[in-house]
Amino acid sequence: MLNETPLSRVIHAQAEKYGERVALRYRDYDQNQWKDISWNEFSRRVRLVSNALLHLGVEVQENIATFSQNKPECMFVDFGSYGIRAVTIPFYATSSETQVKYMVSDANVRYIFVGEQYQYDIALRVMQIGPHVKKLIIFDPKVKRNPQDKTSMYFDEFLRLGEEHPNQAEVDKRSAELQPDDLANILYTSGTTGLSKGVMQTHRQYATAFRGHVTALNLSDKDVILNFLPFTHIFERAWSYLCICYGCTLCVNLRPQDVLQSMLEVHPTCMSAVPRFWEKVYAGVLEKINNSPAVQRTLMLDALRVGKEYNVKYRIRGLVPPIGLKIKYKFYEKTIIALLLKNLGLERQNFFPTAGAAVPVEVEEFVHACGIGMIVGYGLTESTATVSCDRWNKPISLGSVGRVLDGVEVKIGENNEILLKGETITRGYYRKAEVTANAIDKDGWFHTGDAGYLKDGELFLTDRIKDLFKTSNGKYIAPQMIETKLVVDRYIDQIVIIADQHKFVSALVIPDYHVIEEWAKKHGISYANRAELCKNPDVVRLVMDRIETLQQEFAHYEQVKRITLLPEPFSMERGELTNTLKVKRPVVYQNYKEEIEKMYEE
């Protein structure tokens, strides 16, 4: 059952209810094992954070920053801050020095909690050149402090401040005085263009969003959650808070690259993910099938075919499958599909929220064919995550982003733009009145910039209005739609469409290097390095042939005519990706200007 206690007191309320039950788990990399933190211990550390912050002189609605990868300490700081009506601002663990400097200055941050060495080094440089920051508090005791740094402290030292200087009466007073319209967070969008904007999140927004999910998700305190996406991202953040309010156990995955191993170790019942995660799972399973002996391959393909017919054609649409199909599916469900789920660590699965980008139909079909309860949704930082999501107890259409959440109003405006209103919608951008006025019209509707339509109660996205390209022939192209279709190919890792003001569509392709290297080896193609491999005409033709197979359903003017294979992936260091791994098109176009121009030479 959802605990509707305010975020300032919810951890303590859950501790009273659950006591020594496990609230959080995390992998101790030194001992290579998962460690448990009980609700009682969670509550104790949150109280210590509240008292320590009070001792440092943190004021009501003061901004505090966390600059760390996912760690239990992030949760202690969040809820300890809410206990004294402070505001937390999470920075992405991969944020650059320029980004951190901007956010610290914009929000007048005095205290920054940092995770590991990378975050400490950047925060210290920002502290040395800026007037705002007074102290860094370091989560990881293995971080080496700069000898000239006389003010920073480790998290254990910080907690001792709370023990040695308790002022619980003042903590309780502030906690009781928390107002629904107090700021809880300022979340800086990573932005594919321009400077970050601080989206203001209030306690009212979170409380309304939590209530809206009660009828949408079949969640309970028996669920085990694996946290994989950054807590900085509103999707993982709001989802984790919701799970805490339900009394779930959160297993915090520190390093994103370890997620598949973590799945096998904690056997989650739920995990929020982006479509790219499921695309990788899909590609991995297909590769395993292709490399299996003939008989095994035939059985696995038939199991997926039967799973697709049973789940996609009937079950998710709310229809009753024929008895013969049901018998066949139940056999596969207990054998081949059960083994597949066990190999992924998902044999206890309940459901898996998925959002952040369009889900390719082939991937959605595959996930449902395996009996995995994918819940596709749509949301923004500005809407406290969920605008809409699939409902576990209502029919689901492939390609939709589900049904609108209770408490959210959706209207389709000019150019089919999705407009939002409701108590989960931000009141604006921090210290940016003009930007706020451009996003929220005089009638209170927030303009998302996404185009879509409503059909039979479900919301469908068509494209990102600002991302529409116009070719020199006057044709409009939706690049994300094309990229979503093509990226499912196992030979393609990333793809960026080029079309704006050009006479035809081309693409920059990051191939799956492992797969094309295997293909080259099998076909006797020698090469000195990846750059040479990516220029090999046979390899380019292979990828182009696969693209041509996938794009047959596109209009002729939407089809990719030329490609360039790039020998290294897009990177955050070169400014080509945001912290949420979205491509910054203007930067990519500039960095690969020569390659793009070459594709348009006669």
PDB file of C-alpha atoms in Angstrom, residues 16-133:
ATOM      1  CA  GLU A  16       8.202   2.215  12.245  1.00  0.00           C
ATOM      2  CA  LYS A  17       6.282  -0.168   9.968  1.00  0.00           C
ATOM      3  CA  TYR A  18       9.072  -2.418   8.653  1.00  0.00           C
ATOM      4  CA  GLY A  19      11.849  -2.158  11.295  1.00  0.00           C
ATOM      5  CA  GLU A  20      14.722  -4.509  10.448  1.00  0.00           C
ATOM      6  CA  ARG A  21      13.385  -5.462   7.006  1.00  0.00           C
ATOM      7  CA  VAL A  22      15.790  -4.676   4.162  1.00  0.00           C
ATOM      8  CA  ALA A  23      15.203  -1.248   2.633  1.00  0.00           C
ATOM      9  CA  LEU A  24      18.358  -0.838   0.531  1.00  0.00           C
ATOM     10  CA  ARG A  25      21.012  -3.163  -0.881  1.00  0.00           C
ATOM     11  CA  TYR A  26      24.293  -2.223  -2.550  1.00  0.00           C
ATOM     12  CA  ARG A  27      27.308  -4.073  -3.878  1.00  0.00           C
ATOM     13  CA  ASP A  28      30.432  -3.715  -1.735  1.00  0.00           C
ATOM     14  CA  TYR A  29      33.131  -3.828  -4.422  1.00  0.00           C
ATOM     15  CA  ASP A  30      35.928  -4.471  -1.884  1.00  0.00           C
ATOM     16  CA  GLN A  31      34.218  -7.599  -0.536  1.00  0.00           C
ATOM     17  CA  ASN A  32      32.417  -8.365  -3.817  1.00  0.00           C
ATOM     18  CA  GLN A  33      29.079  -8.967  -2.117  1.00  0.00           C
ATOM     19  CA  TRP A  34      25.734  -7.232  -1.655  1.00  0.00           C
ATOM     20  CA  LYS A  35      25.219  -5.515   1.698  1.00  0.00           C
ATOM     21  CA  ASP A  36      21.830  -4.836   3.306  1.00  0.00           C
ATOM     22  CA  ILE A  37      20.585  -1.659   4.987  1.00  0.00           C
ATOM     23  CA  SER A  38      17.438  -2.023   7.094  1.00  0.00           C
ATOM     24  CA  TRP A  39      14.625   0.519   7.288  1.00  0.00           C
ATOM     25  CA  ASN A  40      15.733   1.283  10.860  1.00  0.00           C
ATOM     26  CA  GLU A  41      19.289   2.002   9.721  1.00  0.00           C
ATOM     27  CA  PHE A  42      18.022   4.017   6.733  1.00  0.00           C
ATOM     28  CA  SER A  43      15.962   6.144   9.141  1.00  0.00           C
ATOM     29  CA  ARG A  44      18.897   6.566  11.544  1.00  0.00           C
ATOM     30  CA  ARG A  45      21.229   7.836   8.811  1.00  0.00           C
ATOM     31  CA  VAL A  46      18.589  10.191   7.417  1.00  0.00           C
ATOM     32  CA  ARG A  47      18.190  11.718  10.920  1.00  0.00           C
ATOM     33  CA  LEU A  48      21.968  12.125  11.220  1.00  0.00           C
ATOM     34  CA  VAL A  49      22.079  13.900   7.833  1.00  0.00           C
ATOM     35  CA  SER A  50      19.290  16.267   8.929  1.00  0.00           C
ATOM     36  CA  ASN A  51      21.090  17.109  12.181  1.00  0.00           C
ATOM     37  CA  ALA A  52      24.485  17.515  10.496  1.00  0.00           C
ATOM     38  CA  LEU A  53      23.036  19.877   7.878  1.00  0.00           C
ATOM     39  CA  LEU A  54      21.429  21.938  10.638  1.00  0.00           C
ATOM     40  CA  HIS A  55      24.781  22.144  12.425  1.00  0.00           C
ATOM     41  CA  LEU A  56      26.392  23.441   9.203  1.00  0.00           C
ATOM     42  CA  GLY A  57      23.760  26.192   9.126  1.00  0.00           C
ATOM     43  CA  VAL A  58      21.709  25.002   6.163  1.00  0.00           C
ATOM     44  CA  GLU A  59      18.625  27.171   5.888  1.00  0.00           C
ATOM     45  CA  VAL A  60      15.021  26.475   4.885  1.00  0.00           C
ATOM     46  CA  GLN A  61      14.837  25.993   1.080  1.00  0.00           C
ATOM     47  CA  GLU A  62      18.627  26.263   0.698  1.00  0.00           C
ATOM     48  CA  ASN A  63      20.049  24.420  -2.341  1.00  0.00           C
ATOM     49  CA  ILE A  64      22.367  21.455  -1.705  1.00  0.00           C
ATOM     50  CA  ALA A  65      24.066  19.496  -4.504  1.00  0.00           C
ATOM     51  CA  THR A  66      24.904  15.802  -4.894  1.00  0.00           C
ATOM     52  CA  PHE A  67      27.475  14.977  -7.560  1.00  0.00           C
ATOM     53  CA  SER A  68      27.712  11.207  -7.559  1.00  0.00           C
ATOM     54  CA  GLN A  69      26.853   7.962  -9.265  1.00  0.00           C
ATOM     55  CA  ASN A  70      24.028   5.933  -7.671  1.00  0.00           C
ATOM     56  CA  LYS A  71      24.861   5.190  -4.038  1.00  0.00           C
ATOM     57  CA  PRO A  72      22.750   4.662  -0.897  1.00  0.00           C
ATOM     58  CA  GLU A  73      24.310   7.872   0.428  1.00  0.00           C
ATOM     59  CA  CYS A  74      22.426   9.812  -2.276  1.00  0.00           C
ATOM     60  CA  MET A  75      19.176   8.674  -0.661  1.00  0.00           C
ATOM     61  CA  PHE A  76      20.385   9.551   2.856  1.00  0.00           C
ATOM     62  CA  VAL A  77      21.219  13.084   1.704  1.00  0.00           C
ATOM     63  CA  ASP A  78      17.951  13.535  -0.211  1.00  0.00           C
ATOM     64  CA  PHE A  79      15.642  12.511   2.601  1.00  0.00           C
ATOM     65  CA  GLY A  80      17.822  14.112   5.300  1.00  0.00           C
ATOM     66  CA  SER A  81      17.591  17.377   3.360  1.00  0.00           C
ATOM     67  CA  TYR A  82      13.809  17.127   2.991  1.00  0.00           C
ATOM     68  CA  GLY A  83      13.641  16.659   6.767  1.00  0.00           C
ATOM     69  CA  ILE A  84      14.862  20.245   7.255  1.00  0.00           C
ATOM     70  CA  ARG A  85      13.053  21.669   4.176  1.00  0.00           C
ATOM     71  CA  ALA A  86      16.256  21.976   2.119  1.00  0.00           C
ATOM     72  CA  VAL A  87      16.358  21.471  -1.660  1.00  0.00           C
ATOM     73  CA  THR A  88      18.574  18.860  -3.335  1.00  0.00           C
ATOM     74  CA  ILE A  89      20.092  19.302  -6.773  1.00  0.00           C
ATOM     75  CA  PRO A  90      21.551  16.106  -8.242  1.00  0.00           C
ATOM     76  CA  PHE A  91      24.322  16.456 -10.840  1.00  0.00           C
ATOM     77  CA  TYR A  92      25.017  13.646 -13.293  1.00  0.00           C
ATOM     78  CA  ALA A  93      28.132  11.712 -12.248  1.00  0.00           C
ATOM     79  CA  THR A  94      29.572  12.364 -15.714  1.00  0.00           C
ATOM     80  CA  SER A  95      29.001  16.151 -15.651  1.00  0.00           C
ATOM     81  CA  SER A  96      31.874  18.270 -16.910  1.00  0.00           C
ATOM     82  CA  GLU A  97      33.600  20.998 -14.932  1.00  0.00           C
ATOM     83  CA  THR A  98      31.870  23.649 -17.060  1.00  0.00           C
ATOM     84  CA  GLN A  99      28.439  22.146 -16.357  1.00  0.00           C
ATOM     85  CA  VAL A 100      29.097  21.864 -12.603  1.00  0.00           C
ATOM     86  CA  LYS A 101      30.409  25.418 -12.425  1.00  0.00           C
ATOM     87  CA  TYR A 102      27.280  26.707 -14.191  1.00  0.00           C
ATOM     88  CA  MET A 103      24.830  24.801 -11.955  1.00  0.00           C
ATOM     89  CA  VAL A 104      26.642  25.701  -8.720  1.00  0.00           C
ATOM     90  CA  SER A 105      26.631  29.378  -9.690  1.00  0.00           C
ATOM     91  CA  ASP A 106      23.042  29.379 -10.961  1.00  0.00           C
ATOM     92  CA  ALA A 107      21.711  27.791  -7.751  1.00  0.00           C
ATOM     93  CA  ASN A 108      24.121  29.446  -5.243  1.00  0.00           C
ATOM     94  CA  VAL A 109      25.196  26.067  -3.859  1.00  0.00           C
ATOM     95  CA  ARG A 110      27.271  26.117  -0.647  1.00  0.00           C
ATOM     96  CA  TYR A 111      27.569  22.372   0.004  1.00  0.00           C
ATOM     97  CA  ILE A 112      28.308  19.610  -2.532  1.00  0.00           C
ATOM     98  CA  PHE A 113      28.228  15.899  -1.734  1.00  0.00           C
ATOM     99  CA  VAL A 114      30.600  14.065  -4.096  1.00  0.00           C
ATOM    100  CA  GLY A 115      30.850  10.360  -4.938  1.00  0.00           C
ATOM    101  CA  GLU A 116      34.262   9.245  -6.182  1.00  0.00           C
ATOM    102  CA  GLN A 117      37.591  10.718  -7.292  1.00  0.00           C
ATOM    103  CA  TYR A 118      36.352  12.145 -10.613  1.00  0.00           C
ATOM    104  CA  GLN A 119      33.537  14.094  -8.953  1.00  0.00           C
ATOM    105  CA  TYR A 120      35.765  15.265  -6.070  1.00  0.00           C
ATOM    106  CA  ASP A 121      38.490  16.577  -8.393  1.00  0.00           C
ATOM    107  CA  ILE A 122      36.015  18.565 -10.490  1.00  0.00           C
ATOM    108  CA  ALA A 123      34.081  19.903  -7.493  1.00  0.00           C
ATOM    109  CA  LEU A 124      37.328  20.989  -5.805  1.00  0.00           C
ATOM    110  CA  ARG A 125      38.410  22.988  -8.873  1.00  0.00           C
ATOM    111  CA  VAL A 126      34.962  24.633  -8.990  1.00  0.00           C
ATOM    112  CA  MET A 127      35.207  25.380  -5.265  1.00  0.00           C
ATOM    113  CA  GLN A 128      38.632  27.011  -5.693  1.00  0.00           C
ATOM    114  CA  ILE A 129      37.489  29.403  -8.432  1.00  0.00           C
ATOM    115  CA  GLY A 130      33.954  30.169  -7.236  1.00  0.00           C
ATOM    116  CA  PRO A 131      32.770  32.158  -4.219  1.00  0.00           C
ATOM    117  CA  HIS A 132      29.753  29.977  -3.425  1.00  0.00           C
ATOM    118  CA  VAL A 133      30.966  26.561  -2.303  1.00  0.00           C
TER     119      VAL A 133
END
